[in-house]
mmCIF file of C-alpha atoms in Angstrom:
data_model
loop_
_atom_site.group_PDB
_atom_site.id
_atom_site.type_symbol
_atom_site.label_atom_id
_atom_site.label_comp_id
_atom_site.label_asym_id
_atom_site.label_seq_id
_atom_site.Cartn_x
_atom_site.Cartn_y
_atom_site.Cartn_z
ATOM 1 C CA UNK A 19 -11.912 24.446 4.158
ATOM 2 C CA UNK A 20 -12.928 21.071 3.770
ATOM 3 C CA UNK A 21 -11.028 18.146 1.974
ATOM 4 C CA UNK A 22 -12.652 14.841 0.299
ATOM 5 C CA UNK A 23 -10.868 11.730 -0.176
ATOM 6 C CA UNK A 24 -12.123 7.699 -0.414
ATOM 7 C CA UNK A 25 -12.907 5.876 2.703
ATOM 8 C CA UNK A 26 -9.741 3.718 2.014
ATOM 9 C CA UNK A 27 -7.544 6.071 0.972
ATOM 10 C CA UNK A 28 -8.354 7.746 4.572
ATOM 11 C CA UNK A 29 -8.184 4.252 6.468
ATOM 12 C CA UNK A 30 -4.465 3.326 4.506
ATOM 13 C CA UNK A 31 -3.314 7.277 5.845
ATOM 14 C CA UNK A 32 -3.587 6.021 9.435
ATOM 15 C CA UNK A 33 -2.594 2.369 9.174
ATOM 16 C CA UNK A 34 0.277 3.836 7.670
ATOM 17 C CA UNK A 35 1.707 6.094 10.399
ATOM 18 C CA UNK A 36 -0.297 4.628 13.618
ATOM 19 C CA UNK A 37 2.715 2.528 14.746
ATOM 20 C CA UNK A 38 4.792 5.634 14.879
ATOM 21 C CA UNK A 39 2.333 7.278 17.298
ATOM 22 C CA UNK A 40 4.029 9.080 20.610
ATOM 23 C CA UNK A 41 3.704 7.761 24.229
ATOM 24 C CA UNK A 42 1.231 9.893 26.261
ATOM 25 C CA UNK A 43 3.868 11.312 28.340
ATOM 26 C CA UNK A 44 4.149 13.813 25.914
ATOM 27 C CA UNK A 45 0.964 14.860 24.838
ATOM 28 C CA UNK A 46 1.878 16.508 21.652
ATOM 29 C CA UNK A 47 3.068 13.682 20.055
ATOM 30 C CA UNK A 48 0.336 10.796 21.260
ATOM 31 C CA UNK A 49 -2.002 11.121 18.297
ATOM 32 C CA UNK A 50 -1.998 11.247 14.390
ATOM 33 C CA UNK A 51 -1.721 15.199 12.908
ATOM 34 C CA UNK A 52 -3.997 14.998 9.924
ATOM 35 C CA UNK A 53 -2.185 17.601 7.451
ATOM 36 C CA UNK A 54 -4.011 19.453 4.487
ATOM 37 C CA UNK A 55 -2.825 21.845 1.999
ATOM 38 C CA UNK A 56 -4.039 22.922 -1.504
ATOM 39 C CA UNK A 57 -2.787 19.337 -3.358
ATOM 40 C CA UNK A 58 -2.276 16.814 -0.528
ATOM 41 C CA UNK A 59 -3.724 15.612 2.757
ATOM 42 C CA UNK A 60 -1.254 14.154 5.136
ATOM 43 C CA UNK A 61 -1.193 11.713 8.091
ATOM 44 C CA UNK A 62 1.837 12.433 10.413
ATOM 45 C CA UNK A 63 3.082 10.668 13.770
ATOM 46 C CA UNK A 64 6.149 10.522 15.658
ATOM 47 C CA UNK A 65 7.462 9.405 18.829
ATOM 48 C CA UNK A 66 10.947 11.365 18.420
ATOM 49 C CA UNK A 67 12.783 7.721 17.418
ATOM 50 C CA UNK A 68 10.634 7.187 14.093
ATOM 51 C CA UNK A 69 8.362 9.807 12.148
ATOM 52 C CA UNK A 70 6.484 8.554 9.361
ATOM 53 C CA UNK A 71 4.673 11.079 6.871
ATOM 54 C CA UNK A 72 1.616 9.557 4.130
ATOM 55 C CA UNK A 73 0.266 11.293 2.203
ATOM 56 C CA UNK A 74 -2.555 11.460 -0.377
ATOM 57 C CA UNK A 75 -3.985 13.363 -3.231
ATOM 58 C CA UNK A 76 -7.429 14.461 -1.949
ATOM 59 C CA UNK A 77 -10.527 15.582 -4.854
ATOM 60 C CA UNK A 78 -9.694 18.857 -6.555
ATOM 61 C CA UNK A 79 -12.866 21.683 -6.677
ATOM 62 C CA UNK A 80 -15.690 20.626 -9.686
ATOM 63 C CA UNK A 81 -15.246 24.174 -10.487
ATOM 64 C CA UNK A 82 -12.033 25.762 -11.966
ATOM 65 C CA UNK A 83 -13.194 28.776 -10.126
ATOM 66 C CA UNK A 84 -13.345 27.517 -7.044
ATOM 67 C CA UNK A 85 -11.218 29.166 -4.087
ATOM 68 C CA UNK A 86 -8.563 26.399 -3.011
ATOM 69 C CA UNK A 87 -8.541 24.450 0.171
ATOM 70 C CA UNK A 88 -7.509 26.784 2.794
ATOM 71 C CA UNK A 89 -4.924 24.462 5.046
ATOM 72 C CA UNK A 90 -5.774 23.008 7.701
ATOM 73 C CA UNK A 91 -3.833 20.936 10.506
ATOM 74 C CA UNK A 92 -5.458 18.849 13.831
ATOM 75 C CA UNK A 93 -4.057 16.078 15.937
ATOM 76 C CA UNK A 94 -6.321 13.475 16.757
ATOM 77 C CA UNK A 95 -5.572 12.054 20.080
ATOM 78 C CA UNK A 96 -4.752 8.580 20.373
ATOM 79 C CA UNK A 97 -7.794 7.448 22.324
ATOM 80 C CA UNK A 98 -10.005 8.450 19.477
ATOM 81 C CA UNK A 99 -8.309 6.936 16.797
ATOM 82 C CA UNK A 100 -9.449 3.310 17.012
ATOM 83 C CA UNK A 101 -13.509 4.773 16.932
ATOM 84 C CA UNK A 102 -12.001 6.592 13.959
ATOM 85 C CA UNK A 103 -10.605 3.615 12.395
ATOM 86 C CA UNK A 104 -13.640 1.510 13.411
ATOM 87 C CA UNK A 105 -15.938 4.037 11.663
ATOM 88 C CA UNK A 106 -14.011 3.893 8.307
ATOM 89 C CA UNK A 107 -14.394 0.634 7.964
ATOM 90 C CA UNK A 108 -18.075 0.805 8.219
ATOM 91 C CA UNK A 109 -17.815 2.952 5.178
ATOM 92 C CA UNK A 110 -17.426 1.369 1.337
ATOM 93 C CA UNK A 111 -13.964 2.026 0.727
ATOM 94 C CA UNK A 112 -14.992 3.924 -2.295
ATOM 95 C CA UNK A 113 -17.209 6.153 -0.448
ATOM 96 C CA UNK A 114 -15.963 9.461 -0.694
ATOM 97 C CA UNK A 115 -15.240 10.818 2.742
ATOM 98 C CA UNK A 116 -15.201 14.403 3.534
ATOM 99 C CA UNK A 117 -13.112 16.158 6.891
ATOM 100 C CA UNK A 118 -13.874 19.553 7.348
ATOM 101 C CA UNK A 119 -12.101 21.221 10.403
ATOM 102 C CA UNK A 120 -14.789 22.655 12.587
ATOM 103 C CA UNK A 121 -13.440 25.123 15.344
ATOM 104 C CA UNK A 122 -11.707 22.021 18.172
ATOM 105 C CA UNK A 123 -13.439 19.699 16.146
ATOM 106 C CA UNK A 124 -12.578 17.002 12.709
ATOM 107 C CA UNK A 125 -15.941 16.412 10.877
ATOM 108 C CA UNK A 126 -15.618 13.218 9.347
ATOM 109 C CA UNK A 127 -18.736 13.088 6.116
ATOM 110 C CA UNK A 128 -19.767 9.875 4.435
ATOM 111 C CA UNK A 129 -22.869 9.801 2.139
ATOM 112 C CA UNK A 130 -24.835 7.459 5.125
ATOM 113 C CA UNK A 131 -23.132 8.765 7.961
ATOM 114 C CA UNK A 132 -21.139 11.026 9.849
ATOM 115 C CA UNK A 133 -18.153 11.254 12.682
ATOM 116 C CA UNK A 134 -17.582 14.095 14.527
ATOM 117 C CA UNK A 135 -14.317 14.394 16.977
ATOM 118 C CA UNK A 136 -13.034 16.465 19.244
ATOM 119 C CA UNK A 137 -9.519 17.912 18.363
ATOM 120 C CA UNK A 138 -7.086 20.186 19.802
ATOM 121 C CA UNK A 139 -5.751 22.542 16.529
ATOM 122 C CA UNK A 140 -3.641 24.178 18.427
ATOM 123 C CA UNK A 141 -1.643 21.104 19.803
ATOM 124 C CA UNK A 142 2.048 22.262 19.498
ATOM 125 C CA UNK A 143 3.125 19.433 16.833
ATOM 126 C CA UNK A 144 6.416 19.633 15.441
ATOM 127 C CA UNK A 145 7.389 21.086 12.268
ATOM 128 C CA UNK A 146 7.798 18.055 10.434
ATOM 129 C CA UNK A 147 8.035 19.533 7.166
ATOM 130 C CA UNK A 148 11.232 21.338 8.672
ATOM 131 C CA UNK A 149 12.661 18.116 9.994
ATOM 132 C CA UNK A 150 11.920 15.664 7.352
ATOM 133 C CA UNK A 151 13.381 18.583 5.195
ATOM 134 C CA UNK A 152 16.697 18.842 6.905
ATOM 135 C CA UNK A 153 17.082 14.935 6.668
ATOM 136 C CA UNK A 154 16.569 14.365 2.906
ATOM 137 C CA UNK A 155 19.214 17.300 2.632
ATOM 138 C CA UNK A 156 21.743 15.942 5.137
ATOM 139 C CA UNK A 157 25.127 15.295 3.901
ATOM 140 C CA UNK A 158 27.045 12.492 4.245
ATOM 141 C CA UNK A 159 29.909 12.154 7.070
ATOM 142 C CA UNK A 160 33.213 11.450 5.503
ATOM 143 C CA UNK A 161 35.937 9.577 6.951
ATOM 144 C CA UNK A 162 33.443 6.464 8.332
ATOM 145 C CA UNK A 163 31.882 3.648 7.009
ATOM 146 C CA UNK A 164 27.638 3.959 6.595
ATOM 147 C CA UNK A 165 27.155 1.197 8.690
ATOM 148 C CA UNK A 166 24.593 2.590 11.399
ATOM 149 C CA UNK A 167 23.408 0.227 14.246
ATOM 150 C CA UNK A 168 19.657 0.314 13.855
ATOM 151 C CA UNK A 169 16.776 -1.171 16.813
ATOM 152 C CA UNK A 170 14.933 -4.359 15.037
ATOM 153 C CA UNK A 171 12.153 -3.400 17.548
ATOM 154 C CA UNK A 172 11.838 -0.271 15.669
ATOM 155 C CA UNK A 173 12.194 -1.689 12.043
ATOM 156 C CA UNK A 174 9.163 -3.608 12.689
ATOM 157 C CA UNK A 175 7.128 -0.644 12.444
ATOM 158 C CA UNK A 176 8.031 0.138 8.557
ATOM 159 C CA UNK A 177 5.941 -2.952 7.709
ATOM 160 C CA UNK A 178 3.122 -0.810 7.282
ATOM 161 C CA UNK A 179 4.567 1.732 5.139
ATOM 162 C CA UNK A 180 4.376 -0.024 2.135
ATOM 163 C CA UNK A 181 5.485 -3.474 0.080
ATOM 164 C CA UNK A 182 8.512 -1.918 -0.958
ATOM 165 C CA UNK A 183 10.639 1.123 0.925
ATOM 166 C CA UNK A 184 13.915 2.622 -0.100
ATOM 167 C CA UNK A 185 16.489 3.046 3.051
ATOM 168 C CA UNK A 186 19.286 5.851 2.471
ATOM 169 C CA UNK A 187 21.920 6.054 4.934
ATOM 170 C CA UNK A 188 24.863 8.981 5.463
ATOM 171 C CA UNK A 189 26.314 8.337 8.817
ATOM 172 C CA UNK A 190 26.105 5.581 11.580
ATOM 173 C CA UNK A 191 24.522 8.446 13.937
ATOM 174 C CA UNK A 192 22.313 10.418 11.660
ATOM 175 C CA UNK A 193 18.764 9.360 10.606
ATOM 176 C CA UNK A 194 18.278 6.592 8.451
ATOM 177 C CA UNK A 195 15.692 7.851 5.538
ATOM 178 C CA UNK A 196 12.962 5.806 4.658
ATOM 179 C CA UNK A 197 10.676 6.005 1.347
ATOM 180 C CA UNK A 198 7.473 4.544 0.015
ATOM 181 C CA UNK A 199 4.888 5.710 -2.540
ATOM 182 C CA UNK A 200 4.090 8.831 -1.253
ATOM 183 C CA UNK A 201 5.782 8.451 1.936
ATOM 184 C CA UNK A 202 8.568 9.164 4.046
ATOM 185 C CA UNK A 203 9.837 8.364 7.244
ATOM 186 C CA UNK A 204 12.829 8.374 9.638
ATOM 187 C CA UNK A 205 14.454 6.301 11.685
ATOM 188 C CA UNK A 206 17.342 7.537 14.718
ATOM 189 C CA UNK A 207 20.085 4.749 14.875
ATOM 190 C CA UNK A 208 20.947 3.463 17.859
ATOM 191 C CA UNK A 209 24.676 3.143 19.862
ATOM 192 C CA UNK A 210 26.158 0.032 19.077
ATOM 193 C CA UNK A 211 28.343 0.308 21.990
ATOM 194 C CA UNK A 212 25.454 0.788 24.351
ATOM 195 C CA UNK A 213 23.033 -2.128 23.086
ATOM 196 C CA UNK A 214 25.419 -4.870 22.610
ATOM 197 C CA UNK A 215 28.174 -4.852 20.303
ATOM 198 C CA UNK A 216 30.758 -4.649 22.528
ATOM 199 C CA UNK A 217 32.937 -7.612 24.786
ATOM 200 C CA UNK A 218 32.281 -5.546 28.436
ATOM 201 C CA UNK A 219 34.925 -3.208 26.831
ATOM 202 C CA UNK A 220 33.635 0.139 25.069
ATOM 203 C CA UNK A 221 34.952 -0.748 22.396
ATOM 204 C CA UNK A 222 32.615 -1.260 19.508
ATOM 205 C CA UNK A 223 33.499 -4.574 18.245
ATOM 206 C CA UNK A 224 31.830 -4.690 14.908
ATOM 207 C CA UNK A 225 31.996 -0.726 13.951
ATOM 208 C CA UNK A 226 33.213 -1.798 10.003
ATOM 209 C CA UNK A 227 31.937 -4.588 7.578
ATOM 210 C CA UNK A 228 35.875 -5.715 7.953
ATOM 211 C CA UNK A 229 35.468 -6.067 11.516
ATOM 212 C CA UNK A 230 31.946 -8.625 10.415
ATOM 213 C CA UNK A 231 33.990 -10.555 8.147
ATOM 214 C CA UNK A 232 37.018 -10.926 10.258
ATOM 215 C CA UNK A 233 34.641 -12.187 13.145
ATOM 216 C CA UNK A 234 33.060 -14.498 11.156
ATOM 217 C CA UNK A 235 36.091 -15.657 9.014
ATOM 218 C CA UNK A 236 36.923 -18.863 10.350
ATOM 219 C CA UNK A 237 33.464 -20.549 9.845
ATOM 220 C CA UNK A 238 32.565 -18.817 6.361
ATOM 221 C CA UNK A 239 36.138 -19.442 5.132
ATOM 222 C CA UNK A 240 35.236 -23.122 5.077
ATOM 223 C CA UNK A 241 33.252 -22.342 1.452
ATOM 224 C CA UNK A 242 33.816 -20.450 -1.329
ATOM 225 C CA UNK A 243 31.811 -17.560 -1.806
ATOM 226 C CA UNK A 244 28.478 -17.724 -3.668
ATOM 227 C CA UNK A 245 25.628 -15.438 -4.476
ATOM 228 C CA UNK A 246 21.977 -16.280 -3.664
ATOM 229 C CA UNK A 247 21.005 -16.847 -7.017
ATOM 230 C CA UNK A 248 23.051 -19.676 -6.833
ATOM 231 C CA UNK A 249 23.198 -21.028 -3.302
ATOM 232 C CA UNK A 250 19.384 -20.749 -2.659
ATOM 233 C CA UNK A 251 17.143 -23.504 -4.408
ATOM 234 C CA UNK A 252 14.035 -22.056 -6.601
ATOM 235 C CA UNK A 253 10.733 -23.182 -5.052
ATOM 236 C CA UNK A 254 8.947 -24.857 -7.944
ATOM 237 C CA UNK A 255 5.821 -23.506 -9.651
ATOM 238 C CA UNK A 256 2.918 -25.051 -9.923
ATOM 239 C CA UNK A 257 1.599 -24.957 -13.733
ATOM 240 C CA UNK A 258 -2.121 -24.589 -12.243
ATOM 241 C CA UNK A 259 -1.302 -21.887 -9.973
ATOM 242 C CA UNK A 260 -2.425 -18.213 -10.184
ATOM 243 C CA UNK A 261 -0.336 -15.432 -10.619
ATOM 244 C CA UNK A 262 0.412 -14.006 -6.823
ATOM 245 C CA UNK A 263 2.131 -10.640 -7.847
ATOM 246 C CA UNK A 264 1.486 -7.630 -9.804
ATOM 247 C CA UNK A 265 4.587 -8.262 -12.364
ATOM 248 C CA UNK A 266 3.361 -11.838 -12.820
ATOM 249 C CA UNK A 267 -0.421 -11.486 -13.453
ATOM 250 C CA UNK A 268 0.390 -8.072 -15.598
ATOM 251 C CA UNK A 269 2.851 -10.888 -17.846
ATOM 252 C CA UNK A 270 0.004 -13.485 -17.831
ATOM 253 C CA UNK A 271 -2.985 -11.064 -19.197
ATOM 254 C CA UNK A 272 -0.956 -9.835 -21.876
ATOM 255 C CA UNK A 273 0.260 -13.042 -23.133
ATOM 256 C CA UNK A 274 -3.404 -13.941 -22.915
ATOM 257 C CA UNK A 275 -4.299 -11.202 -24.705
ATOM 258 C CA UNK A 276 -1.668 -11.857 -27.924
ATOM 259 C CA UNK A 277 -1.962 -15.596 -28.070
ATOM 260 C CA UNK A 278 -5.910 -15.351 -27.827
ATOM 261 C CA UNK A 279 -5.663 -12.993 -31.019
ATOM 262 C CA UNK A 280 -3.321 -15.410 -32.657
ATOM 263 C CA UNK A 281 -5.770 -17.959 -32.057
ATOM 264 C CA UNK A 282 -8.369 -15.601 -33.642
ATOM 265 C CA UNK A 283 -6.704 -15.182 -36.826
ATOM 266 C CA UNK A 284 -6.358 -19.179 -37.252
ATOM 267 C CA UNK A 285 -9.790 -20.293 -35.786
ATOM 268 C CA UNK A 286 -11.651 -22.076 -38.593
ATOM 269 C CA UNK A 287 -15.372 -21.468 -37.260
ATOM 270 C CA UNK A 288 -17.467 -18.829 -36.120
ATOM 271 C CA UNK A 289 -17.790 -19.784 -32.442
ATOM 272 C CA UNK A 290 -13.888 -20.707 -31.945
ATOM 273 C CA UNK A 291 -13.368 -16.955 -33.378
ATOM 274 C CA UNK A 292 -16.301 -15.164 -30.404
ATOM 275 C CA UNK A 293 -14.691 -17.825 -27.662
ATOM 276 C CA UNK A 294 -10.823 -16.116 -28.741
ATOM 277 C CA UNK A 295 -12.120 -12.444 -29.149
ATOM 278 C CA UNK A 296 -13.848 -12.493 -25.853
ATOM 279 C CA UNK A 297 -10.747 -14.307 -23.983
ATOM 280 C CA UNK A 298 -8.534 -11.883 -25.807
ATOM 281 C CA UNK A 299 -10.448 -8.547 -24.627
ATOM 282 C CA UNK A 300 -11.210 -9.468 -21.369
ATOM 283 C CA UNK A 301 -7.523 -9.851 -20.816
ATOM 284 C CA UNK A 302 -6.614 -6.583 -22.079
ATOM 285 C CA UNK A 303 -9.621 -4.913 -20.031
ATOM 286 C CA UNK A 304 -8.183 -6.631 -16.885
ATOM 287 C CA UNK A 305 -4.891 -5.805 -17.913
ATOM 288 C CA UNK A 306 -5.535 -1.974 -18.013
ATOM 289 C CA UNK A 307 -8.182 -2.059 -14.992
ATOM 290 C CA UNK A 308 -5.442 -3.199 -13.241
ATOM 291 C CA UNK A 309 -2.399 -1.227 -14.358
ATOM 292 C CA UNK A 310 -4.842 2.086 -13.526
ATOM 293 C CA UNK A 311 -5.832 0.113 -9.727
ATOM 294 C CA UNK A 312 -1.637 0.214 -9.692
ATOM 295 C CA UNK A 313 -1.248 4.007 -10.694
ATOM 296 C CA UNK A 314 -3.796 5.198 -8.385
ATOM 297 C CA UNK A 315 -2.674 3.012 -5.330
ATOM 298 C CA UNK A 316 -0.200 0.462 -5.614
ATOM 299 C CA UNK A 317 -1.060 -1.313 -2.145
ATOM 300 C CA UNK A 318 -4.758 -1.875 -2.851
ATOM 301 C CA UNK A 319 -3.502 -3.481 -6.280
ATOM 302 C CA UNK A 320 -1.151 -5.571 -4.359
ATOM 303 C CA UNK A 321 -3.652 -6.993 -2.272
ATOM 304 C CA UNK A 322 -6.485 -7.163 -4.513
ATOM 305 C CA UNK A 323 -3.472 -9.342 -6.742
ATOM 306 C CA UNK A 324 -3.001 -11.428 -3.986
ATOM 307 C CA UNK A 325 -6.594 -12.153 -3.006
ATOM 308 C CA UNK A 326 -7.632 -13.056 -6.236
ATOM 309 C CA UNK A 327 -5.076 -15.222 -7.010
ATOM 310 C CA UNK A 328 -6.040 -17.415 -3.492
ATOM 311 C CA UNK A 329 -10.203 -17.516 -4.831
ATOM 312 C CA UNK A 330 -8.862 -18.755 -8.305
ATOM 313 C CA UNK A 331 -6.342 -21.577 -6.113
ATOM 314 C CA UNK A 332 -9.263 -22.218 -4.392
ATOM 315 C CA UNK A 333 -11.616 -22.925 -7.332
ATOM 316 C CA UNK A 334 -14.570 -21.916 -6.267
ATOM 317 C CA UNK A 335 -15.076 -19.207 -8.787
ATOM 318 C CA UNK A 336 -18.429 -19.600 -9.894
ATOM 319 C CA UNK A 337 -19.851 -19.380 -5.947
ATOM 320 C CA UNK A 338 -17.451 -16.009 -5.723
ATOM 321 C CA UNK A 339 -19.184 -14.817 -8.927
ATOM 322 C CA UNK A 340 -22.456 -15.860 -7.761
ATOM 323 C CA UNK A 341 -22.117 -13.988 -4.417
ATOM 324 C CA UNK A 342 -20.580 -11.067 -6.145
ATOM 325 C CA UNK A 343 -23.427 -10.730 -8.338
ATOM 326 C CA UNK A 344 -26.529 -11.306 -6.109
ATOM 327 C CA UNK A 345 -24.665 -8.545 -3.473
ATOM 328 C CA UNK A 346 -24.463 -5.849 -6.744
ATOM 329 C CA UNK A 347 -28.367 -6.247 -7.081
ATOM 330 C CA UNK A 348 -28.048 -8.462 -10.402
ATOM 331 C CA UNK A 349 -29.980 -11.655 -10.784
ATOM 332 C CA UNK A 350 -27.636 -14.998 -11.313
ATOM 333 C CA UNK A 351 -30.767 -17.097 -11.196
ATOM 334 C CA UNK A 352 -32.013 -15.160 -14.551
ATOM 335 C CA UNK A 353 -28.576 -15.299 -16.590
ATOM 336 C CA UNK A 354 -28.175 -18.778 -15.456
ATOM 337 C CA UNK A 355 -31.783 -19.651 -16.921
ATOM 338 C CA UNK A 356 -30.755 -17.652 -20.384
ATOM 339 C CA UNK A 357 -27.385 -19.709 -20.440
ATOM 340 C CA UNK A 358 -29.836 -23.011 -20.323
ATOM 341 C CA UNK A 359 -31.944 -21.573 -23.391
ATOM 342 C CA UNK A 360 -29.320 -20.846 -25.432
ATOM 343 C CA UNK A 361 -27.408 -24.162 -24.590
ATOM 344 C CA UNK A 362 -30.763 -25.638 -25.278
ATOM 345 C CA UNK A 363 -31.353 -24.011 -28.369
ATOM 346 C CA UNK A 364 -27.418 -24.773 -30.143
ATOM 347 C CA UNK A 365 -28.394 -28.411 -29.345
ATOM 348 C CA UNK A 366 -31.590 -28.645 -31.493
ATOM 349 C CA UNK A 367 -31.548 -30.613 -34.702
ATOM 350 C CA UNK A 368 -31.146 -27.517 -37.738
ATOM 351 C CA UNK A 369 -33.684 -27.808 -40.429
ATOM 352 C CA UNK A 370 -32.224 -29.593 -43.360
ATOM 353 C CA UNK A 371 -33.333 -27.401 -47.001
ATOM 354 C CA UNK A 372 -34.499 -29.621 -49.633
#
């Protein structure tokens, strides 16, 4: 009854829906339902404007004979979420973490440690299955213009979510559908007469995107139109500067990666040819290290992308390698002390054979 999934993978779940968590004047809805079935476990939240559903692919039985995970589904309240939260990051993010529904309780299983909270299972949630459902199959209203009226105080909480979300609309009062990687959300649109667009009348003054560009006609008409490719100036790029996205560092390894091996082919001595092999497979083992980091979760390669690129900005390389070695339990003082010898050793005068 019990599902396993990484520390991370658990902390991203709630991050990911914990701005869409319920007031506590209804109960049922002030805390994060924690979701598993055979395949997938699921962090849910709603507070009846926005629901947002994650989910994740938690560790599949060793044994092909093993009986599959019976579902499972508690709320954890709101007040016990941040000790939650505060616990997983005590935990290596690749930690395996298993939660095992025990009677009221979520059993929360690290390999040095262990969180134990009290749940209510039978907290009357709502079937969001059934309403996410009926929104992805909504059809779209005829006769109007999709141009819903949408809260920017509730946008704000999609930031979360992911890098990138898709938005589908089908009516200026139904839901607004939002996607991610492996997630899905709502959003309720608001009244446009109610909240502002209106002149004291009730009479919603900017209902159409003709009724935008007629407002706004006498200023805009003063240029011609232009797209921003072409009205927006292109910041310019540094030569020395790292690679800050996915699609950019993914470009630079493997053009690292061909021109090293053309290099390889046309070095004339033995040490040019090790210096362009190793350059050359290094970038290809970065390459698919980090196209697999991508696959398996495209956030934590995103960030990891962007992190990198600011310690090789910053220079300091060696120190981050240094640190990064000591802290795995290797010895830099040792492999610096080898690097001396064999320095050492290439500058000694060869024997000259008579």
């Amino acid at each position: 009854m019990s599902v396993t999934i990484n520390a991370h993978q658990l902390g991203r779940l709630l991050a990911r829906t914990a701005d869409h968590i319920g007031d506590d004047l209804t109960p049922a809805l002030h805390g994060i339902r924690l979701d598993a079935d055979a395949e997938y476990l699921y962090a849910v939240a709603t507070d009846r404007y926005t629901i947002a559903a994650a989910r994740y692919r938690h560790h599949r039985p060793d044994s092909e004979d093993a009986a599959p995970t019976a579902p499972f589904a508690h709320t954890i309240p709101a007040p016990a979420l941040p000790a939650l939260r505060e616990w997983i990051r005590t935990v290596p993010g690749h930690a395996p973490v298993t939660v095992t529904p025990d009677g009221t309780r979520l059993r929360f299983t690290a390999p040095d440690g262990e969180l134990t909270l009290t749940t209510d299972p039978g907290t009357e949630f709502i079937d969001w299955r059934g309403l996410l459902r009926g929104i992805t199959e909504q059809a779209p209203i005829t006769g109007e213009p999709v141009f819903p009226a949408l809260g920017t105080r509730l946008q704000a909480r999609w930031q979360t979510a992911d890098a990138v979300v898709r938005i589908h609309a089908t009516g200026n009062h139904q839901p607004l559908l939002v996607i991610g990687e492996d997630f899905l959300g709502a959003q309720m649109p608001t009244r446009a007469r109610r909240d502002g667009f209106s002149t004291g009348t009730d009479t919603d003054t900017l209902a159409t995107p003709a009724d935008v560009r007629t407002a706004w006609h006498d200023v805009l008409s003063a240029s011609p139109a232009t797209t921003p490719q072409t009205a927006l100036p292109v910041p310019p790029q540094s030569p020395c500067a790292a690679p800050k996205t996915i699609s950019e560092v993914t470009e630079d390894l493997l053009k690292q990666v061909l021109h090293s091996t053309q290099l390889l082919i046309a070095a004339d001595t033995g040490e040019a040819m090790a210096a362009h092999a190793t350059a050359g497979a290094t970038a290809w083992a970065a390459y698919r290290y980090l196209d697999a980091l991508h696959t398996a979760d495209p956030h934590l390669a995103a960030t990891v992308t962007a992190e990198t690129a600011d310690q090789l900005d910053d220079g300091a390389i060696s120190e981050w390698a240094w640190d990064a070695a000591a802290a795995a339990g290797h010895d830099p003082h040792k492999w610096q002390t080898e690097a001396e010898q064999r320095s050492a050793r290439r500058s000694l005068p060869q024997p000259v054979n008579t």
